[in-house]
XYZ file of N, CA, C and O in Angstrom:
552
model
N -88.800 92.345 -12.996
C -88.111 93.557 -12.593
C -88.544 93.948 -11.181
O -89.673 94.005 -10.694
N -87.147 94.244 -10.570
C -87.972 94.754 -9.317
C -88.753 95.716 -9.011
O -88.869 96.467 -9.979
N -89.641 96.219 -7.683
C -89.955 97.729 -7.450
C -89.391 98.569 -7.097
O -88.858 98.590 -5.988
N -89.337 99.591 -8.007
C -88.535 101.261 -8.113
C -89.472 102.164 -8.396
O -90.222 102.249 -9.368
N -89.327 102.981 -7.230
C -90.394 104.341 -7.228
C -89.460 105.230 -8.247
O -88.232 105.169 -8.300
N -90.285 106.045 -9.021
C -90.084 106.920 -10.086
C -89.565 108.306 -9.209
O -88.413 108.696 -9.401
N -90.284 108.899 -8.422
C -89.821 109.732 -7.375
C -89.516 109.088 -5.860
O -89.885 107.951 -5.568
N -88.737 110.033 -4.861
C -88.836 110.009 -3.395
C -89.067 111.146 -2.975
O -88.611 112.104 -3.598
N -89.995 111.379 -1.570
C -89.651 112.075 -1.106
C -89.749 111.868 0.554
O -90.822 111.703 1.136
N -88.627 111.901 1.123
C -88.581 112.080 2.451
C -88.995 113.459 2.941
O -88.627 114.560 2.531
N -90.082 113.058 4.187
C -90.871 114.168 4.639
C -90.305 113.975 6.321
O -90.523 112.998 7.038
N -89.398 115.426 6.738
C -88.960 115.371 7.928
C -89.692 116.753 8.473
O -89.871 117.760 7.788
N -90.038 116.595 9.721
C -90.495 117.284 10.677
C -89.213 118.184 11.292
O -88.137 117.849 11.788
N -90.032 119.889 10.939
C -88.511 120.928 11.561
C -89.488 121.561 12.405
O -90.692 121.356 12.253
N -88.961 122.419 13.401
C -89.169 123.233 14.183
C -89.276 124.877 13.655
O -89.815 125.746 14.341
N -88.683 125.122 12.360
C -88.783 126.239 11.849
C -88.481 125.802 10.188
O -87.481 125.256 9.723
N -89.636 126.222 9.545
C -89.301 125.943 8.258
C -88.262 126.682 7.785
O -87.230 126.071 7.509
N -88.312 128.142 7.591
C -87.228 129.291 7.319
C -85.866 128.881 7.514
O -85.067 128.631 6.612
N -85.613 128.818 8.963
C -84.593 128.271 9.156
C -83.869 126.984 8.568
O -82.686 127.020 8.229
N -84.315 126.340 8.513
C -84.179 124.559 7.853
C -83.708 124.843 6.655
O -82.685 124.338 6.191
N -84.620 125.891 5.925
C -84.460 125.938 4.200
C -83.153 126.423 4.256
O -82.304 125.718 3.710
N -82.741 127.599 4.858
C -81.412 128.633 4.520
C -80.500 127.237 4.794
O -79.656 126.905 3.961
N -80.722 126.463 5.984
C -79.627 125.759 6.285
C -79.037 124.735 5.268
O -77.845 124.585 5.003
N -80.411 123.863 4.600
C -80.078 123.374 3.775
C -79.795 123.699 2.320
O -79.283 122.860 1.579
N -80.161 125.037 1.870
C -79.917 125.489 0.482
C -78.377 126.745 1.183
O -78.016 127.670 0.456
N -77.782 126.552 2.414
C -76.557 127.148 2.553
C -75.425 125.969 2.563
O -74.201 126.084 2.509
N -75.917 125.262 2.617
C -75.530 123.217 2.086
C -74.967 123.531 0.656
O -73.799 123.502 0.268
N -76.077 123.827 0.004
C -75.874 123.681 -1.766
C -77.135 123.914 -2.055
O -77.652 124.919 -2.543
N -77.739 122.590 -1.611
C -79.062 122.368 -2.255
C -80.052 122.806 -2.635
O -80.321 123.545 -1.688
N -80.982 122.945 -3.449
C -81.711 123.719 -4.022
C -83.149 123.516 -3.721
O -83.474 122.449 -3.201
N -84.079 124.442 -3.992
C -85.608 124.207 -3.739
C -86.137 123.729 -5.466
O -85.953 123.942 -6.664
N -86.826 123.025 -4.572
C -87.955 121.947 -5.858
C -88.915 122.922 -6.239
O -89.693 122.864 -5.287
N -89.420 123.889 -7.112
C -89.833 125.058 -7.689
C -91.503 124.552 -7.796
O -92.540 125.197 -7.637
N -91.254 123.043 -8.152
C -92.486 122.250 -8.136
C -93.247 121.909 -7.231
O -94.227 121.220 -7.512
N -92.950 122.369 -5.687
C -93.678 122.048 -4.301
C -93.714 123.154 -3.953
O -92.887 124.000 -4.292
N -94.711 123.357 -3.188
C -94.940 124.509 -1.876
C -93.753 125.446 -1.380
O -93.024 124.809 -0.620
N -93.488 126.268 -1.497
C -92.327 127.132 -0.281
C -92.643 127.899 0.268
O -92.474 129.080 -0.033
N -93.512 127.261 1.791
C -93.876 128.704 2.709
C -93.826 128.438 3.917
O -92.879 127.749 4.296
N -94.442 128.723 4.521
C -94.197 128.996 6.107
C -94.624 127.300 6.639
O -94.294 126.796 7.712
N -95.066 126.947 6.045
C -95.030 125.124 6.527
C -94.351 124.080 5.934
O -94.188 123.021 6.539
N -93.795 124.326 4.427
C -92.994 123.171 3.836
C -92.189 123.809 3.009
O -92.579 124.838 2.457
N -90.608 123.166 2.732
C -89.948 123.851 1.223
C -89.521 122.456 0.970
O -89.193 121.843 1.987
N -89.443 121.766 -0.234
C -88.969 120.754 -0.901
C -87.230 121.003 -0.853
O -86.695 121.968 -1.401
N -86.763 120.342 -0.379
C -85.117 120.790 -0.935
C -84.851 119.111 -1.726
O -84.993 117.967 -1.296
N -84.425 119.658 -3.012
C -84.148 118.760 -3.477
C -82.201 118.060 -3.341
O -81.153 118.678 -3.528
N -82.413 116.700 -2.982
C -80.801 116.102 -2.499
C -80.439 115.237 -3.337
O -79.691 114.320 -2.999
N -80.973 115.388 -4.776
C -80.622 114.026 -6.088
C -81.526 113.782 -6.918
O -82.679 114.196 -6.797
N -81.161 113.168 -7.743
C -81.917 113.232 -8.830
C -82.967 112.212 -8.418
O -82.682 111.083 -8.018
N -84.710 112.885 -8.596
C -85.561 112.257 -8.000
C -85.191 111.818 -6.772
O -85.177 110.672 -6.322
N -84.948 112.664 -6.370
C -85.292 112.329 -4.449
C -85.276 113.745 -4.062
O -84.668 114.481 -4.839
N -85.828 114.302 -3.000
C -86.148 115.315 -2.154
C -86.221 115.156 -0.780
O -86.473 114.048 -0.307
N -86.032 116.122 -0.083
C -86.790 115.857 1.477
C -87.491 117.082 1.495
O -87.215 118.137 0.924
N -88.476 116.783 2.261
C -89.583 117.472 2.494
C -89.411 118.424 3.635
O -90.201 118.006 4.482
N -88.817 119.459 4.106
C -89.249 120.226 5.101
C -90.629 120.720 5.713
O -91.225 121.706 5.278
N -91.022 120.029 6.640
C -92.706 120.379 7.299
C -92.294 120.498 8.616
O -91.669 119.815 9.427
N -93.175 122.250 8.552
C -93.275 122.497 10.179
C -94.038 121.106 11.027
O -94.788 120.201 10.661
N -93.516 121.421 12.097
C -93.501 120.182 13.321
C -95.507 119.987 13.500
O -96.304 119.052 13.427
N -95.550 120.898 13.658
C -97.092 121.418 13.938
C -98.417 120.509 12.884
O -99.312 119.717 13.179
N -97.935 121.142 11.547
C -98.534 120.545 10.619
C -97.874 118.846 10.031
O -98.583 118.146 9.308
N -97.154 118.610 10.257
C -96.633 117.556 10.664
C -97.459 116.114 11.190
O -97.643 114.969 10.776
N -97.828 116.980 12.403
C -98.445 116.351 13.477
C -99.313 116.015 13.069
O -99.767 114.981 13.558
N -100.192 116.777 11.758
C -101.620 116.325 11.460
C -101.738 115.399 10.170
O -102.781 115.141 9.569
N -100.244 114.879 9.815
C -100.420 113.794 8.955
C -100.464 112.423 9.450
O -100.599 111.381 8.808
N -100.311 112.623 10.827
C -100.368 111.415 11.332
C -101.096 110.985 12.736
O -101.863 111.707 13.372
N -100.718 109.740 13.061
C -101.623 109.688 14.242
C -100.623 109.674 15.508
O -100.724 110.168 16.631
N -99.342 108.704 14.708
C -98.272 108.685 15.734
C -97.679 109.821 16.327
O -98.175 110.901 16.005
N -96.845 109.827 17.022
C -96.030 110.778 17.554
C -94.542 110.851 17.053
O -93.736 109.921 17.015
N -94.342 112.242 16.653
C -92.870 111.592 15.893
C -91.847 111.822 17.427
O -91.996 112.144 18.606
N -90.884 111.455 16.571
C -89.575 110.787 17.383
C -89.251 112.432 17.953
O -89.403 113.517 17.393
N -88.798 112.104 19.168
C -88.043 113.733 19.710
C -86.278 112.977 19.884
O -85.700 112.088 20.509
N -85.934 114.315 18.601
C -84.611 113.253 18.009
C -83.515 114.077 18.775
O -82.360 114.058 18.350
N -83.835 114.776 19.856
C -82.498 114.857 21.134
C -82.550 113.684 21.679
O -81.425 113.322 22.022
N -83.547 112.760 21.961
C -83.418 111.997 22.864
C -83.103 110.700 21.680
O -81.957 110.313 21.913
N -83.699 109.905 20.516
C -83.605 109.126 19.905
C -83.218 109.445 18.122
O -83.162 110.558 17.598
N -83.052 108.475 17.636
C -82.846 108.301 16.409
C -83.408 107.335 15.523
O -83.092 106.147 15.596
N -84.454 107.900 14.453
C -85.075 107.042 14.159
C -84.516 106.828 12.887
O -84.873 105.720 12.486
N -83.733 107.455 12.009
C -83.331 107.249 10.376
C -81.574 108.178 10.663
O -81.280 109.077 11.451
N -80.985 107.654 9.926
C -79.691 108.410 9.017
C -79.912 108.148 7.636
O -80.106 107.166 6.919
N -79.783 109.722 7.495
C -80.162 110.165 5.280
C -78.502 109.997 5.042
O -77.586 110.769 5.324
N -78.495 108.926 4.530
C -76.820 108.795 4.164
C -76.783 109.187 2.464
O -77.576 108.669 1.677
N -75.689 110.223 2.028
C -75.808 110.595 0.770
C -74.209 110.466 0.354
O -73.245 110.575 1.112
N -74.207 110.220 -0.970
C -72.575 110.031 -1.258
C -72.038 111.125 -2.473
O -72.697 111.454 -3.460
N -71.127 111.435 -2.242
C -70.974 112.345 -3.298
C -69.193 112.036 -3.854
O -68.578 110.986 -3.669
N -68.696 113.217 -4.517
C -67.541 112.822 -5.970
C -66.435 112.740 -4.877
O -65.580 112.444 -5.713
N -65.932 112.750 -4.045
C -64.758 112.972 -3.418
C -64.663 113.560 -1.823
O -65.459 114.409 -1.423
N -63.655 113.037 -1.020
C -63.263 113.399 0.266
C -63.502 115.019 0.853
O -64.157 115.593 1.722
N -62.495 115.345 -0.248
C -62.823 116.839 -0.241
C -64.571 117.405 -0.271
O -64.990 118.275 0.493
N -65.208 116.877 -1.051
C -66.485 117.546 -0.721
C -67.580 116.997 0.264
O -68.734 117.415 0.360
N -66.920 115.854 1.064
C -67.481 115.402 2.108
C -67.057 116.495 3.085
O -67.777 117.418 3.465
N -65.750 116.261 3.454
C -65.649 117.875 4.321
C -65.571 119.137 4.437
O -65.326 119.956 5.322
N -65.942 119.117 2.893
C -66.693 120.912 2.889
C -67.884 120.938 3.141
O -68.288 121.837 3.878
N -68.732 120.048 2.655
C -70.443 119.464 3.434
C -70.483 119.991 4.649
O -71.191 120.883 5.118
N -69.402 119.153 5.236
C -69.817 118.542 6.880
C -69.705 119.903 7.370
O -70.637 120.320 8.057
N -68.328 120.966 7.036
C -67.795 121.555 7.898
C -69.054 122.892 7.623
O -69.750 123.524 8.417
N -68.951 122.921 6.427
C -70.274 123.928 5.950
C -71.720 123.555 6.964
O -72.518 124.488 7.063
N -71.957 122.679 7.460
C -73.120 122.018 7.803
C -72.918 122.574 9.362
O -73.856 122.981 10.048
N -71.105 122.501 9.933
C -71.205 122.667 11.396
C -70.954 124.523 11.612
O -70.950 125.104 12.697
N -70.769 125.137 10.291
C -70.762 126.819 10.466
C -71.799 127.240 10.046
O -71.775 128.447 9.802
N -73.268 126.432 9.744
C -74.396 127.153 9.901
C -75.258 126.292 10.757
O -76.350 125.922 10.325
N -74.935 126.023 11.683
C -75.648 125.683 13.502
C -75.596 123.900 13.468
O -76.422 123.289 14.145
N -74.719 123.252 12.755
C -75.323 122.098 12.478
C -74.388 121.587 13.455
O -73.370 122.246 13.666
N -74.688 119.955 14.402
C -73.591 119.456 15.371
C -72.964 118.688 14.637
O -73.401 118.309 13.550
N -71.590 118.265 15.234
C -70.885 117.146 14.416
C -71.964 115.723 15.136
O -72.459 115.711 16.263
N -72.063 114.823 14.246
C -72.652 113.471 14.562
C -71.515 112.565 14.904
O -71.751 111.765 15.810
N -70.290 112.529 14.344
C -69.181 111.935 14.720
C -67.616 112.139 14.025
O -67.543 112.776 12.974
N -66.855 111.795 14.407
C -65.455 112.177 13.501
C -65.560 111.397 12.023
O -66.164 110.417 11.585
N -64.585 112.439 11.487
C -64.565 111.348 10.070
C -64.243 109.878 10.528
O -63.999 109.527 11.682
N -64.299 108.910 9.157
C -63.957 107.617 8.911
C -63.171 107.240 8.273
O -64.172 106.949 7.618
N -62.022 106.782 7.517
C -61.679 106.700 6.530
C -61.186 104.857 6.435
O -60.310 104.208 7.006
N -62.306 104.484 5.366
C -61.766 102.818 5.580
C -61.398 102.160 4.546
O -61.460 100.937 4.421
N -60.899 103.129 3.563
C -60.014 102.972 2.924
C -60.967 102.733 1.030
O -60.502 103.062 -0.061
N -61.996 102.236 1.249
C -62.933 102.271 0.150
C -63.998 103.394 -0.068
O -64.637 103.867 -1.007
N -63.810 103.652 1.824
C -65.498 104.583 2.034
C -64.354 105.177 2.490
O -63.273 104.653 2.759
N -64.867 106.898 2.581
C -64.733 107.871 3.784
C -65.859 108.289 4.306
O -66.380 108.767 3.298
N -66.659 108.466 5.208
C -67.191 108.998 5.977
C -67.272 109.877 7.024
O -66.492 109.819 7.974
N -68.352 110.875 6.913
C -68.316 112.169 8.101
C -70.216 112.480 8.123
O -71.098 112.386 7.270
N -70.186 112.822 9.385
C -71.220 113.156 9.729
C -71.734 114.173 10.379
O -71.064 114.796 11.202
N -73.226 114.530 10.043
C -73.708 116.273 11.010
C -74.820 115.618 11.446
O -75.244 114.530 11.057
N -75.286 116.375 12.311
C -76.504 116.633 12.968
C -77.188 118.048 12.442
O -76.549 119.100 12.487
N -78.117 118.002 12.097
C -79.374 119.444 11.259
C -79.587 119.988 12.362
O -78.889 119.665 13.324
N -80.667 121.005 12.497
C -80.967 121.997 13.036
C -81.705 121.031 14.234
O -81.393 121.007 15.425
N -82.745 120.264 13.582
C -83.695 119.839 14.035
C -83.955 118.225 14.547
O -84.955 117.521 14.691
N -81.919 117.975 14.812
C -81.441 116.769 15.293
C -81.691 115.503 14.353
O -81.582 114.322 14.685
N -82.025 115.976 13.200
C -81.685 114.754 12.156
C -80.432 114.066 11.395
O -80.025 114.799 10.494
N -80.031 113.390 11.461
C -78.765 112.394 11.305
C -78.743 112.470 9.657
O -79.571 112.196 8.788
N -77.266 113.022 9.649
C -76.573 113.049 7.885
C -75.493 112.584 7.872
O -74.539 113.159 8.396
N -75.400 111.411 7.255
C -74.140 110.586 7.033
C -73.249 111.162 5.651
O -74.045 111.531 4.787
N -72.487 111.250 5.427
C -71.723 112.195 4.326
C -70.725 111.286 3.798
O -69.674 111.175 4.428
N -70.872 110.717 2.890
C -69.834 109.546 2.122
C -69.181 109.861 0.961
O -69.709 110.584 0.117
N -67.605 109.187 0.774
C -67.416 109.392 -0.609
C -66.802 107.898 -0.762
O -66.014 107.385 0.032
N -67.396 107.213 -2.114
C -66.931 105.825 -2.284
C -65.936 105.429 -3.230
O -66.244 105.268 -4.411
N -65.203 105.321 -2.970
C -63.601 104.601 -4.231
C -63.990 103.393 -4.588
O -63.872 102.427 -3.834
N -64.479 103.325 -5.743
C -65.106 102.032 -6.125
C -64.051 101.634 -6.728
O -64.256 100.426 -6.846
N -62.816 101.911 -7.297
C -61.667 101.292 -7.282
C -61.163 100.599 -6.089
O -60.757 99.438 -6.094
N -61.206 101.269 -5.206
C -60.293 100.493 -4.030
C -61.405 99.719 -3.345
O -61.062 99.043 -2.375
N -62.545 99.714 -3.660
C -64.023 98.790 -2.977
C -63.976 97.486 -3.882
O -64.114 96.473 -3.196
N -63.804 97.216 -5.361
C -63.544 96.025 -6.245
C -61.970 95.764 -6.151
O -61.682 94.755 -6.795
N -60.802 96.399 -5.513
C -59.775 95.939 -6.041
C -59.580 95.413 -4.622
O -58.587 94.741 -4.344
């Protein structure tokens, strides 16, 4: 059998925790009740067993040695997530660009996939998919 982690959690570096949280629980998403929610981290949970980690930039800094990415200038990951239909890809996206979020690029539509994308507060890359697995096997 292969290896499969039981949990995930992606840990991204924000510039304002507060901010980050409203943005992403004005998304949908919800806080993980089971992690920290304060002025340095809120868990927002994006699926079953998986999370991302909101951590101020600051404290951040002291989990590591590297330097993280300054993501105006580069891109180091896209969190690509898929959900039930077209329609709730562009209520995502558009929801994502009326609480400060940039567009990352125009929709896609390739006929199996649709795709749309935002940019977060804190210049992190969200790919927004919905997959027709009918029209992907047929």
């Amino acid at each position: 059998m292969a290896l499969t982690s039981a949990f995930t959690s992606l840990n991204l570096p924000v510039k304002n925790v507060a901010q980050s949280k409203a943005f992403f629980t004005g998304l949908g998403f919800g806080l993980n009740p089971e992690y920290p929610d304060n002025e340095t981290s809120a868990a927002i949970v994006i699926g079953d067993n998986l999370q991302v980690m909101l951590i101020d930039q600051v404290f951040f800094n002291t989990l590591t040695e590297k330097e993280s990415v300054d993501t105006g200038k580069y891109a180091q990951m896209t969190i690509a997530l898929a959900f039930e239909s077209r329609e709730k890809v562009d209520e995502i996206v558009n929801t994502a660009l009326s609480l400060g979020g940039k567009l990352h690029a125009e929709p896609e539509d390739h006929g199996f996939m649709y795709h749309w994308g935002f940019v977060d507060l804190d210049g992190h890359l969200w790919a927004i998919n919905y997959m027709n697995t009918d029209a992907a096997q047929g």
